[in-house]
Structure formats: C-alpha cells, structure tokens
mmCIF file of C-alpha atoms in Angstrom:
data_model
loop_
_atom_site.group_PDB
_atom_site.id
_atom_site.type_symbol
_atom_site.label_atom_id
_atom_site.label_comp_id
_atom_site.label_asym_id
_atom_site.label_seq_id
_atom_site.Cartn_x
_atom_site.Cartn_y
_atom_site.Cartn_z
ATOM 1 C CA MET A 1 0.111 0.082 0.077
ATOM 2 C CA SER A 2 3.230 2.153 -0.135
ATOM 3 C CA GLY A 3 3.151 2.495 -4.097
ATOM 4 C CA ASN A 4 6.015 -0.137 -4.547
ATOM 5 C CA ALA A 5 5.906 -1.931 -7.634
ATOM 6 C CA VAL A 6 5.066 -5.374 -8.438
ATOM 7 C CA VAL A 7 8.139 -7.799 -9.101
ATOM 8 C CA PRO A 8 7.859 -8.715 -12.788
ATOM 9 C CA VAL A 9 7.388 -12.312 -13.323
ATOM 10 C CA LEU A 10 9.097 -13.631 -16.240
ATOM 11 C CA ALA A 11 7.832 -16.300 -18.709
ATOM 12 C CA ASN A 12 11.325 -18.441 -17.992
ATOM 13 C CA ALA A 13 10.182 -18.166 -14.215
ATOM 14 C CA SER A 14 6.363 -18.535 -14.240
ATOM 15 C CA PHE A 15 4.635 -20.848 -11.765
ATOM 16 C CA ALA A 16 1.466 -23.204 -11.842
ATOM 17 C CA VAL A 17 -1.519 -22.084 -10.767
ATOM 18 C CA VAL A 18 -2.253 -22.894 -6.904
ATOM 19 C CA ALA A 19 -6.030 -23.814 -7.739
ATOM 20 C CA LEU A 20 -8.124 -24.187 -10.809
ATOM 21 C CA ALA A 21 -11.803 -24.274 -10.438
ATOM 22 C CA THR A 22 -12.908 -25.449 -14.203
ATOM 23 C CA ASP A 23 -16.034 -24.261 -16.008
ATOM 24 C CA LYS A 24 -18.827 -26.718 -14.881
ATOM 25 C CA ILE A 25 -21.687 -24.520 -15.900
ATOM 26 C CA ALA A 26 -23.842 -25.649 -18.383
ATOM 27 C CA PRO A 27 -24.395 -23.594 -21.453
ATOM 28 C CA VAL A 28 -28.247 -22.007 -21.927
ATOM 29 C CA LEU A 29 -29.942 -21.362 -24.917
ATOM 30 C CA VAL A 30 -31.437 -17.836 -24.386
ATOM 31 C CA SER A 31 -33.308 -17.241 -27.919
ATOM 32 C CA PHE A 32 -33.275 -18.133 -31.479
ATOM 33 C CA THR A 33 -34.805 -16.918 -34.403
ATOM 34 C CA VAL A 34 -36.344 -18.333 -37.576
ATOM 35 C CA ASN A 35 -36.001 -17.179 -41.129
ATOM 36 C CA MET A 36 -38.424 -19.110 -43.712
ATOM 37 C CA SER A 37 -37.138 -17.416 -46.298
ATOM 38 C CA SER A 38 -33.268 -17.713 -46.018
ATOM 39 C CA GLN A 39 -33.925 -21.354 -44.270
ATOM 40 C CA HIS A 40 -32.311 -20.365 -41.277
ATOM 41 C CA LEU A 41 -32.009 -21.142 -37.591
ATOM 42 C CA SER A 42 -29.971 -18.919 -35.269
ATOM 43 C CA LEU A 43 -29.199 -19.805 -31.761
ATOM 44 C CA THR A 44 -27.951 -17.357 -29.035
ATOM 45 C CA PHE A 45 -26.366 -19.083 -25.985
ATOM 46 C CA THR A 46 -25.027 -17.437 -22.946
ATOM 47 C CA GLU A 47 -21.325 -18.727 -23.560
ATOM 48 C CA VAL A 48 -19.524 -19.974 -26.894
ATOM 49 C CA VAL A 49 -20.442 -23.348 -27.891
ATOM 50 C CA ARG A 50 -18.122 -26.083 -29.841
ATOM 51 C CA VAL A 51 -20.140 -26.282 -33.112
ATOM 52 C CA ALA A 52 -18.424 -29.688 -33.927
ATOM 53 C CA THR A 53 -20.430 -31.085 -31.043
ATOM 54 C CA TYR A 54 -23.946 -30.392 -33.068
ATOM 55 C CA LEU A 55 -26.223 -33.304 -32.619
ATOM 56 C CA PRO A 56 -29.279 -32.410 -34.950
ATOM 57 C CA SER A 57 -31.586 -35.150 -33.821
ATOM 58 C CA LEU A 58 -31.548 -34.123 -30.161
ATOM 59 C CA ILE A 59 -33.414 -30.564 -31.559
ATOM 60 C CA ILE A 60 -36.983 -30.245 -31.967
ATOM 61 C CA LEU A 61 -39.405 -27.577 -33.393
ATOM 62 C CA GLN A 62 -42.655 -27.897 -32.291
ATOM 63 C CA SER A 63 -46.129 -25.744 -32.891
ATOM 64 C CA ASP A 64 -46.780 -25.438 -29.219
ATOM 65 C CA ALA A 65 -44.531 -24.385 -26.353
ATOM 66 C CA MET A 66 -46.342 -26.909 -24.198
ATOM 67 C CA ARG A 67 -46.487 -29.957 -26.376
ATOM 68 C CA ALA A 68 -50.426 -30.331 -26.227
ATOM 69 C CA ALA A 69 -52.403 -32.735 -28.049
ATOM 70 C CA GLY A 70 -52.300 -32.246 -31.624
ATOM 71 C CA THR A 71 -49.032 -30.403 -31.555
ATOM 72 C CA GLN A 72 -46.846 -30.803 -34.739
ATOM 73 C CA MET A 73 -43.106 -31.468 -34.456
ATOM 74 C CA HIS A 74 -40.367 -31.895 -36.680
ATOM 75 C CA ILE A 75 -36.914 -33.216 -35.470
ATOM 76 C CA LEU A 76 -33.480 -31.782 -37.469
ATOM 77 C CA SER A 77 -32.179 -33.833 -39.643
ATOM 78 C CA SER A 78 -28.491 -34.843 -40.014
ATOM 79 C CA SER A 79 -28.399 -32.994 -43.418
ATOM 80 C CA SER A 80 -28.852 -29.485 -41.594
ATOM 81 C CA ALA A 81 -25.513 -27.484 -41.280
ATOM 82 C CA ILE A 82 -23.817 -25.552 -38.891
ATOM 83 C CA VAL A 83 -22.888 -22.275 -40.912
ATOM 84 C CA SER A 84 -20.982 -20.329 -38.308
ATOM 85 C CA ALA A 85 -17.793 -20.861 -36.047
ATOM 86 C CA ASN A 86 -17.518 -21.759 -32.523
ATOM 87 C CA ASP A 87 -19.571 -18.673 -31.053
ATOM 88 C CA TYR A 88 -22.134 -17.796 -28.491
ATOM 89 C CA ILE A 89 -24.223 -17.324 -31.667
ATOM 90 C CA VAL A 90 -24.870 -20.119 -34.242
ATOM 91 C CA GLY A 91 -26.656 -20.430 -37.246
ATOM 92 C CA ILE A 92 -27.714 -23.487 -38.966
ATOM 93 C CA TYR A 93 -28.952 -24.095 -42.072
ATOM 94 C CA LEU A 94 -32.169 -25.737 -43.090
ATOM 95 C CA PRO A 95 -31.705 -27.576 -46.559
ATOM 96 C CA SER A 96 -35.109 -28.074 -48.536
ATOM 97 C CA ALA A 97 -35.316 -31.668 -48.899
ATOM 98 C CA GLN A 98 -34.656 -32.838 -45.703
ATOM 99 C CA ASP A 99 -35.940 -30.122 -43.223
ATOM 100 C CA LEU A 100 -37.466 -27.041 -44.614
ATOM 101 C CA ASN A 101 -40.387 -29.036 -46.900
ATOM 102 C CA ASP A 102 -41.317 -31.251 -43.743
ATOM 103 C CA VAL A 103 -41.722 -28.041 -41.974
ATOM 104 C CA LYS A 104 -43.834 -26.238 -44.685
ATOM 105 C CA ASN A 105 -45.673 -29.501 -45.442
ATOM 106 C CA ALA A 106 -47.045 -29.417 -41.637
ATOM 107 C CA THR A 107 -50.263 -27.312 -41.133
ATOM 108 C CA LEU A 108 -49.557 -25.690 -37.867
ATOM 109 C CA LEU A 109 -45.729 -25.612 -37.605
ATOM 110 C CA CYS A 110 -43.918 -22.416 -37.641
ATOM 111 C CA LYS A 111 -46.387 -20.440 -39.502
ATOM 112 C CA SER A 112 -46.092 -17.359 -37.045
ATOM 113 C CA GLN A 113 -44.000 -16.519 -34.000
ATOM 114 C CA ALA A 114 -46.526 -18.415 -31.446
ATOM 115 C CA THR A 115 -46.029 -21.582 -33.906
ATOM 116 C CA CYS A 116 -42.388 -21.847 -33.759
ATOM 117 C CA ASN A 117 -40.989 -23.169 -30.488
ATOM 118 C CA ILE A 118 -37.734 -25.311 -29.874
ATOM 119 C CA ALA A 119 -37.044 -28.077 -27.565
ATOM 120 C CA LEU A 120 -33.351 -29.477 -26.828
ATOM 121 C CA THR A 121 -32.353 -32.812 -25.438
ATOM 122 C CA LEU A 122 -29.368 -33.317 -23.622
ATOM 123 C CA GLY A 123 -26.231 -33.225 -25.713
ATOM 124 C CA ALA A 124 -27.807 -31.085 -28.519
ATOM 125 C CA PHE A 125 -24.463 -28.713 -28.332
ATOM 126 C CA ARG A 126 -21.385 -28.920 -25.918
ATOM 127 C CA ASP A 127 -19.352 -25.694 -24.749
ATOM 128 C CA MET A 128 -15.801 -25.500 -24.979
ATOM 129 C CA ASN A 129 -15.316 -27.399 -21.680
ATOM 130 C CA GLY A 130 -17.527 -30.458 -22.724
ATOM 131 C CA ASN A 131 -20.536 -29.035 -20.591
ATOM 132 C CA ASN A 132 -23.714 -30.365 -22.047
ATOM 133 C CA LEU A 133 -26.402 -27.655 -22.962
ATOM 134 C CA THR A 134 -28.988 -27.204 -20.629
ATOM 135 C CA THR A 135 -32.305 -29.361 -21.621
ATOM 136 C CA ILE A 136 -35.211 -27.519 -22.843
ATOM 137 C CA SER A 137 -38.297 -29.613 -22.217
ATOM 138 C CA GLY A 138 -40.982 -30.062 -24.830
ATOM 139 C CA ALA A 139 -43.510 -29.178 -22.273
ATOM 140 C CA ALA A 140 -41.799 -25.830 -21.823
ATOM 141 C CA ALA A 141 -40.439 -25.037 -25.080
ATOM 142 C CA LEU A 142 -38.816 -21.783 -25.754
ATOM 143 C CA GLN A 143 -40.728 -19.690 -28.284
ATOM 144 C CA THR A 144 -38.777 -18.163 -31.184
ATOM 145 C CA ALA A 145 -37.724 -14.289 -30.614
ATOM 146 C CA ASN A 146 -38.270 -13.570 -34.189
ATOM 147 C CA PHE A 147 -40.150 -14.955 -37.022
ATOM 148 C CA THR A 148 -39.692 -14.187 -40.750
ATOM 149 C CA VAL A 149 -42.251 -15.385 -43.121
ATOM 150 C CA ASP A 150 -41.511 -16.998 -46.527
ATOM 151 C CA THR A 151 -41.532 -14.689 -48.989
ATOM 152 C CA VAL A 152 -39.719 -16.527 -51.831
ATOM 153 C CA PRO A 153 -41.556 -17.991 -54.775
ATOM 154 C CA PRO A 154 -41.669 -21.692 -55.548
ATOM 155 C CA VAL A 155 -39.625 -22.863 -58.299
ATOM 156 C CA LEU A 156 -40.325 -25.512 -60.959
ATOM 157 C CA VAL A 157 -37.068 -27.892 -61.091
ATOM 158 C CA THR A 158 -37.876 -30.540 -63.465
ATOM 159 C CA PHE A 159 -41.120 -31.932 -65.178
ATOM 160 C CA SER A 160 -41.866 -35.083 -66.702
ATOM 161 C CA LEU A 161 -44.560 -36.016 -69.327
ATOM 162 C CA ASP A 162 -46.110 -39.516 -70.202
ATOM 163 C CA MET A 163 -48.082 -39.675 -73.374
ATOM 164 C CA ASN A 164 -49.054 -43.231 -72.621
ATOM 165 C CA ALA A 165 -50.410 -42.898 -69.036
ATOM 166 C CA LEU A 166 -51.453 -39.310 -69.679
ATOM 167 C CA VAL A 167 -49.570 -37.996 -66.845
ATOM 168 C CA LEU A 168 -47.761 -34.494 -66.695
ATOM 169 C CA ALA A 169 -45.336 -34.499 -63.320
ATOM 170 C CA LEU A 170 -44.311 -31.222 -61.788
ATOM 171 C CA THR A 171 -41.172 -31.398 -59.060
ATOM 172 C CA PHE A 172 -40.652 -28.200 -57.311
ATOM 173 C CA GLU A 173 -38.281 -26.862 -55.087
ATOM 174 C CA GLU A 174 -40.354 -26.563 -52.182
ATOM 175 C CA THR A 175 -44.034 -27.780 -50.949
ATOM 176 C CA VAL A 176 -46.854 -26.312 -53.092
ATOM 177 C CA ILE A 177 -50.287 -26.427 -52.655
ATOM 178 C CA ALA A 178 -52.042 -28.781 -54.926
ATOM 179 C CA GLN A 179 -55.413 -27.120 -54.906
ATOM 180 C CA SER A 180 -53.930 -23.571 -55.899
ATOM 181 C CA LEU A 181 -52.694 -25.445 -59.331
ATOM 182 C CA ASN A 182 -54.358 -23.723 -62.358
ATOM 183 C CA VAL A 183 -53.996 -26.278 -64.993
ATOM 184 C CA SER A 184 -54.863 -23.452 -67.577
ATOM 185 C CA ALA A 185 -51.531 -21.694 -66.710
ATOM 186 C CA LEU A 186 -49.450 -24.841 -68.169
ATOM 187 C CA SER A 187 -48.839 -25.171 -71.806
ATOM 188 C CA VAL A 188 -47.054 -27.872 -73.759
ATOM 189 C CA TYR A 189 -45.081 -26.569 -76.548
ATOM 190 C CA SER A 190 -42.463 -26.947 -79.034
ATOM 191 C CA ASP A 191 -41.022 -25.289 -82.034
ATOM 192 C CA ALA A 192 -44.187 -27.507 -83.999
ATOM 193 C CA GLY A 193 -46.842 -25.786 -81.947
ATOM 194 C CA SER A 194 -48.467 -25.463 -78.421
ATOM 195 C CA VAL A 195 -51.183 -26.498 -76.553
ATOM 196 C CA ARG A 196 -52.790 -25.119 -73.314
ATOM 197 C CA LEU A 197 -54.297 -27.464 -70.878
ATOM 198 C CA THR A 198 -57.923 -27.157 -70.184
ATOM 199 C CA SER A 199 -58.978 -26.366 -66.556
ATOM 200 C CA SER A 200 -62.113 -26.995 -64.628
ATOM 201 C CA PRO A 201 -65.141 -26.375 -64.099
ATOM 202 C CA THR A 202 -65.039 -27.668 -68.048
ATOM 203 C CA ALA A 203 -66.240 -31.463 -68.776
ATOM 204 C CA ASN A 204 -62.533 -31.417 -70.774
ATOM 205 C CA ALA A 205 -60.566 -30.584 -68.038
ATOM 206 C CA SER A 206 -57.032 -32.217 -66.927
ATOM 207 C CA ILE A 207 -57.292 -32.952 -63.162
ATOM 208 C CA GLY A 208 -54.533 -31.921 -60.979
ATOM 209 C CA SER A 209 -53.610 -34.156 -57.688
ATOM 210 C CA THR A 210 -55.178 -32.967 -54.637
ATOM 211 C CA ILE A 211 -52.447 -33.760 -52.091
ATOM 212 C CA ASN A 212 -49.500 -30.616 -51.140
ATOM 213 C CA GLY A 213 -45.883 -31.807 -51.876
ATOM 214 C CA THR A 214 -42.940 -31.119 -53.867
ATOM 215 C CA ILE A 215 -44.241 -33.332 -56.703
ATOM 216 C CA LEU A 216 -48.018 -32.397 -57.950
ATOM 217 C CA THR A 217 -49.403 -34.515 -61.151
ATOM 218 C CA VAL A 218 -51.866 -33.736 -63.639
ATOM 219 C CA GLN A 219 -53.793 -36.453 -65.572
ATOM 220 C CA LEU A 220 -54.342 -35.197 -68.787
ATOM 221 C CA SER A 221 -57.908 -35.242 -70.445
ATOM 222 C CA ALA A 222 -58.700 -37.215 -73.538
ATOM 223 C CA HIS A 223 -59.320 -33.702 -74.738
ATOM 224 C CA ASP A 224 -55.827 -32.227 -73.953
ATOM 225 C CA PHE A 225 -54.294 -35.627 -75.109
ATOM 226 C CA HIS A 226 -55.711 -35.483 -78.652
ATOM 227 C CA ALA A 227 -54.938 -31.772 -78.874
ATOM 228 C CA ILE A 228 -51.161 -32.584 -78.168
ATOM 229 C CA ALA A 229 -50.766 -35.807 -80.036
ATOM 230 C CA ARG A 230 -52.333 -34.360 -83.238
ATOM 231 C CA VAL A 231 -49.505 -31.693 -83.632
ATOM 232 C CA PHE A 232 -46.582 -32.922 -85.371
ATOM 233 C CA GLY A 233 -43.802 -32.499 -83.511
ATOM 234 C CA LEU A 234 -44.851 -32.008 -80.120
ATOM 235 C CA ALA A 235 -44.471 -34.161 -77.253
ATOM 236 C CA LYS A 236 -42.847 -36.959 -79.548
ATOM 237 C CA ASN A 237 -39.760 -37.186 -77.740
ATOM 238 C CA GLN A 238 -37.858 -35.005 -74.635
ATOM 239 C CA SER A 239 -36.505 -32.229 -76.914
ATOM 240 C CA THR A 240 -40.058 -31.787 -78.353
ATOM 241 C CA SER A 241 -41.669 -31.701 -74.930
ATOM 242 C CA GLN A 242 -41.274 -28.468 -73.010
ATOM 243 C CA LEU A 243 -43.767 -26.579 -70.644
ATOM 244 C CA THR A 244 -44.493 -23.073 -69.585
ATOM 245 C CA VAL A 245 -45.844 -22.196 -66.378
ATOM 246 C CA ASP A 246 -47.768 -18.877 -66.318
ATOM 247 C CA LEU A 247 -47.368 -16.125 -63.248
ATOM 248 C CA ALA A 248 -49.232 -17.543 -60.318
ATOM 249 C CA GLY A 249 -49.735 -21.225 -61.780
ATOM 250 C CA VAL A 250 -49.462 -22.753 -58.614
ATOM 251 C CA SER A 251 -48.302 -21.124 -54.718
ATOM 252 C CA ASP A 252 -46.304 -22.575 -52.134
ATOM 253 C CA VAL A 253 -48.115 -22.909 -48.334
ATOM 254 C CA ALA A 254 -47.170 -19.182 -47.476
ATOM 255 C CA LEU A 255 -49.313 -18.088 -50.764
ATOM 256 C CA ASN A 256 -46.179 -17.034 -52.741
ATOM 257 C CA PRO A 257 -47.020 -17.395 -56.255
ATOM 258 C CA THR A 258 -44.784 -18.920 -58.642
ATOM 259 C CA LEU A 259 -43.125 -16.725 -61.332
ATOM 260 C CA PRO A 260 -43.369 -17.601 -65.170
ATOM 261 C CA VAL A 261 -41.223 -20.468 -65.993
ATOM 262 C CA SER A 262 -40.146 -22.598 -69.018
ATOM 263 C CA GLY A 263 -38.133 -25.315 -69.379
ATOM 264 C CA THR A 264 -37.485 -29.013 -71.541
ATOM 265 C CA ALA A 265 -38.572 -32.198 -69.681
ATOM 266 C CA ALA A 266 -36.103 -34.311 -67.850
ATOM 267 C CA ALA A 267 -38.001 -37.391 -68.833
ATOM 268 C CA ASP A 268 -40.297 -37.783 -71.609
ATOM 269 C CA VAL A 269 -42.374 -41.010 -72.326
ATOM 270 C CA PRO A 270 -43.694 -40.947 -75.981
ATOM 271 C CA ASP A 271 -46.956 -42.309 -77.126
ATOM 272 C CA THR A 272 -46.452 -45.960 -77.743
ATOM 273 C CA THR A 273 -50.053 -47.212 -77.407
ATOM 274 C CA ARG A 274 -51.698 -48.084 -80.519
ATOM 275 C CA PRO A 275 -54.719 -46.522 -81.560
ATOM 276 C CA VAL A 276 -57.855 -48.632 -81.299
ATOM 277 C CA LEU A 277 -60.881 -48.408 -83.550
ATOM 278 C CA LEU A 278 -63.986 -47.768 -80.951
ATOM 279 C CA PHE A 279 -66.816 -47.979 -83.629
ATOM 280 C CA PHE A 280 -67.901 -46.761 -86.612
ATOM 281 C CA GLU A 281 -70.813 -45.124 -88.361
ATOM 282 C CA VAL A 282 -72.342 -45.528 -91.741
ATOM 283 C CA ASP A 283 -74.431 -43.109 -93.389
ATOM 284 C CA PHE A 284 -75.986 -44.138 -96.848
ATOM 285 C CA THR A 285 -77.926 -41.312 -97.679
ATOM 286 C CA ALA A 286 -74.625 -39.117 -97.338
ATOM 287 C CA GLU A 287 -72.567 -41.801 -98.552
ATOM 288 C CA THR A 288 -70.177 -41.269 -95.678
ATOM 289 C CA ILE A 289 -68.350 -43.740 -93.380
ATOM 290 C CA LEU A 290 -67.331 -42.496 -89.661
ATOM 291 C CA LEU A 291 -64.478 -44.181 -87.827
ATOM 292 C CA HIS A 292 -64.005 -43.359 -84.195
ATOM 293 C CA PHE A 293 -60.448 -44.046 -82.797
ATOM 294 C CA SER A 294 -59.331 -43.934 -79.243
ATOM 295 C CA GLU A 295 -56.919 -41.334 -79.901
ATOM 296 C CA ALA A 296 -55.685 -38.962 -82.654
ATOM 297 C CA VAL A 297 -54.725 -40.471 -85.602
ATOM 298 C CA ASN A 298 -52.492 -39.628 -88.720
ATOM 299 C CA LEU A 299 -54.419 -38.973 -91.466
ATOM 300 C CA PHE A 300 -51.586 -39.344 -94.016
ATOM 301 C CA THR A 301 -50.943 -42.939 -92.974
ATOM 302 C CA PHE A 302 -54.900 -43.908 -93.591
ATOM 303 C CA ASP A 303 -54.906 -47.118 -95.832
ATOM 304 C CA VAL A 304 -58.298 -47.193 -97.190
ATOM 305 C CA SER A 305 -57.443 -50.725 -98.926
ATOM 306 C CA ALA A 306 -57.084 -52.170 -95.503
ATOM 307 C CA LEU A 307 -60.819 -51.826 -94.673
ATOM 308 C CA THR A 308 -63.460 -54.200 -95.343
ATOM 309 C CA ILE A 309 -67.013 -54.010 -94.198
ATOM 310 C CA PHE A 310 -69.352 -56.966 -94.062
ATOM 311 C CA GLY A 311 -72.516 -58.044 -92.840
ATOM 312 C CA ASN A 312 -71.570 -61.093 -90.635
ATOM 313 C CA ALA A 313 -68.849 -63.477 -90.318
ATOM 314 C CA THR A 314 -69.977 -65.777 -93.128
ATOM 315 C CA GLY A 315 -71.926 -62.936 -95.042
ATOM 316 C CA PRO A 316 -70.976 -60.758 -97.963
ATOM 317 C CA GLN A 317 -68.278 -58.494 -97.167
ATOM 318 C CA HIS A 318 -66.655 -55.523 -99.593
ATOM 319 C CA THR A 319 -62.845 -54.099 -99.177
ATOM 320 C CA PHE A 320 -62.396 -50.822 -100.241
ATOM 321 C CA ALA A 321 -60.303 -49.866 -103.420
ATOM 322 C CA ALA A 322 -56.880 -47.803 -102.557
ATOM 323 C CA TYR A 323 -58.369 -44.476 -103.357
ATOM 324 C CA SER A 324 -56.478 -41.659 -102.389
ATOM 325 C CA ILE A 325 -57.664 -39.716 -99.184
ATOM 326 C CA GLY A 326 -58.329 -36.623 -101.556
ATOM 327 C CA GLN A 327 -60.673 -38.941 -103.644
ATOM 328 C CA LEU A 328 -62.562 -39.988 -100.654
ATOM 329 C CA GLY A 329 -62.737 -36.666 -99.071
ATOM 330 C CA ALA A 330 -61.192 -38.014 -95.702
ATOM 331 C CA SER A 331 -61.279 -35.228 -92.871
ATOM 332 C CA LEU A 332 -60.369 -35.525 -89.055
ATOM 333 C CA ASP A 333 -62.935 -34.673 -86.675
ATOM 334 C CA GLN A 334 -62.539 -31.865 -84.049
ATOM 335 C CA GLU A 335 -60.608 -34.083 -81.420
ATOM 336 C CA GLY A 336 -58.753 -35.729 -84.169
ATOM 337 C CA ALA A 337 -59.756 -39.003 -83.293
ATOM 338 C CA ALA A 338 -62.270 -40.042 -86.015
ATOM 339 C CA ILE A 339 -61.975 -40.397 -89.758
ATOM 340 C CA LEU A 340 -64.939 -39.404 -92.056
ATOM 341 C CA PHE A 341 -64.795 -40.345 -95.631
#
C-alpha cells in the first residue's frame, strides 16, 4: 500500500496456478430466430459453444410451447448444417429436401412466431469445456424471438410427361398447395406448336393432384391428350416436350405464387400405345363412313384398302379400293380421333 511496483514474473520463471476451478456451468439457449426465406435458424447461447458437438437429432421444432395434444413436431435432420464458427451465436441452415419442406408441409408448425418453438434434449451442443447444453423440455419449449415468413416464390425444378399414362408430373423446389394449381396456366410446346391445358370446371379439364407436396401430377384429359397428339413434332420425344408455367400457376404454403417459367422435360415417355378403332358409323344417304378411334390418328397414314366391311362372319363383305384420301374426302373430326370419308 506504499506504492511499490510488483516484481515482474518472467515467462521463464512462471509458476503453476495454485488452484483452478474449471468451467462446469452448462450453456443455456436464451433465444433463437427463424427465417423461412433464407432457411436459417439462429441460436443464441449464454456462452460460446463448440459447433463440432452439434447433434441435430436432439433439436425439435414444435407448433405448441407446451406440446399439447395435436402439436406438430419436426426433428432436425443430419443434413441440417452449421454455418458459423465456435461462438455464442450459431447459425443452422435447413435444407429444403430434408427439413424445410417437412416444416412447410405441416399445417401448424412454424407458420407464425407463436407456432414456432424449440425443445432440446441433453447433448444437442456442448460448450468449449465439454459441458452439455441445458435441456429445454417439450412441455416448456422456447418460443422464437423473431419469425420471418417465407416470401420466396416456389421454383419448378423439373417435369416429366408420359404420353402413355397421360400424366404430367411437376417437381418443385418446395412444398406447394395442390388446390392452388391452375391447370390452364400450363402449356406444352415445341417449335411445332403449343397446347394450353384445359382447367375445371369444363368437362374436358385435365385434373391436378389433391395432396400438397413437392411433386404435383396432372392427369391429362382425353381432350388435351388429343390436342397434343395431333400436333406433328409436339411431345414426341424429350426435345419436343417443353412446358411453360404462367405467373401464379401454383402457390407454396406461404401463398407465394410462381413466377413465369419454361423448360424442357427431364423425362419423356412418348406415346407407344396403338390407336384402337372403337366404333364406326355408316350413312348411306350422305355416302360417308365415320371411324372413331381411341386417340388422334395420322390422317396421311390411312390405308383405305385395309378396310373391309361385312354383314356377318359368313356373309357378304366389301374391301375398299386404294383410292387416295383426297378422292374419298377423308377428314379429321374436332378431336382428331375420327376419320370421315
């Protein structure tokens, strides 16, 4: 207390600590935020945690803080990734395929600040001294301090077209609402032409699937199938199977509509189903025969001489002469599935 300076302790003459009380205090998660647009969680702890100790399967998002009956939950997948270094604030990225789409597909989970809560099982993180993160019970979950809604439009990643099964399958980057699909916003096109699909409530409508998800299917109506099939050079292979989706063709679960997009099919199954003659009509007054097929047929492949009409199995019959189509006045009906001559 007389103002004398402390004798220096040099590095080569240092001495060990007499007593050391190591850190045995468990880190605590004090708050977290959720950004559904950037697909990130941000966790704030009372101290620095070691990110290499992260165990995602011990972290649960839940729609109700007390985990009451009907609570929806999502356990983080092993694909969720730490995007920061050792720190007291840690960022976690939620990949669409494994985490974000499951959360979005849940009708209640993380739709607002009140429905986005977190529970932690012992061992989800450890601090720099190996102390386990304090547990947060599912019956007393921590509500997010800040919730940012999803404002990103859904993106069409790819599509496939099967002209045998008459199915158009659309694959999106995130979960979309099946009932929001406007079928008439879809057009199949190539350099040869374009066909816009028909939507309800018309009788000729192609019908979309009814279950929300990343993949929506459209069952082509006979009307739309015939319209596509009768265009030479359309949907005959992958390169001639292209699709456009108009603005707001479908919306994600946050009601963000699609932006206009176009692309070529990732997979195309060309029509290999042989057309079938369903029935025919004869009008002797008009001197015409009307052939009805199961699908549009190529008028220029029509071989009249292959046509034979007979009364019964043993009765008289008549095989037509190989007149040209022009001589017989053959034509396609509106659907392209019947030949009149």
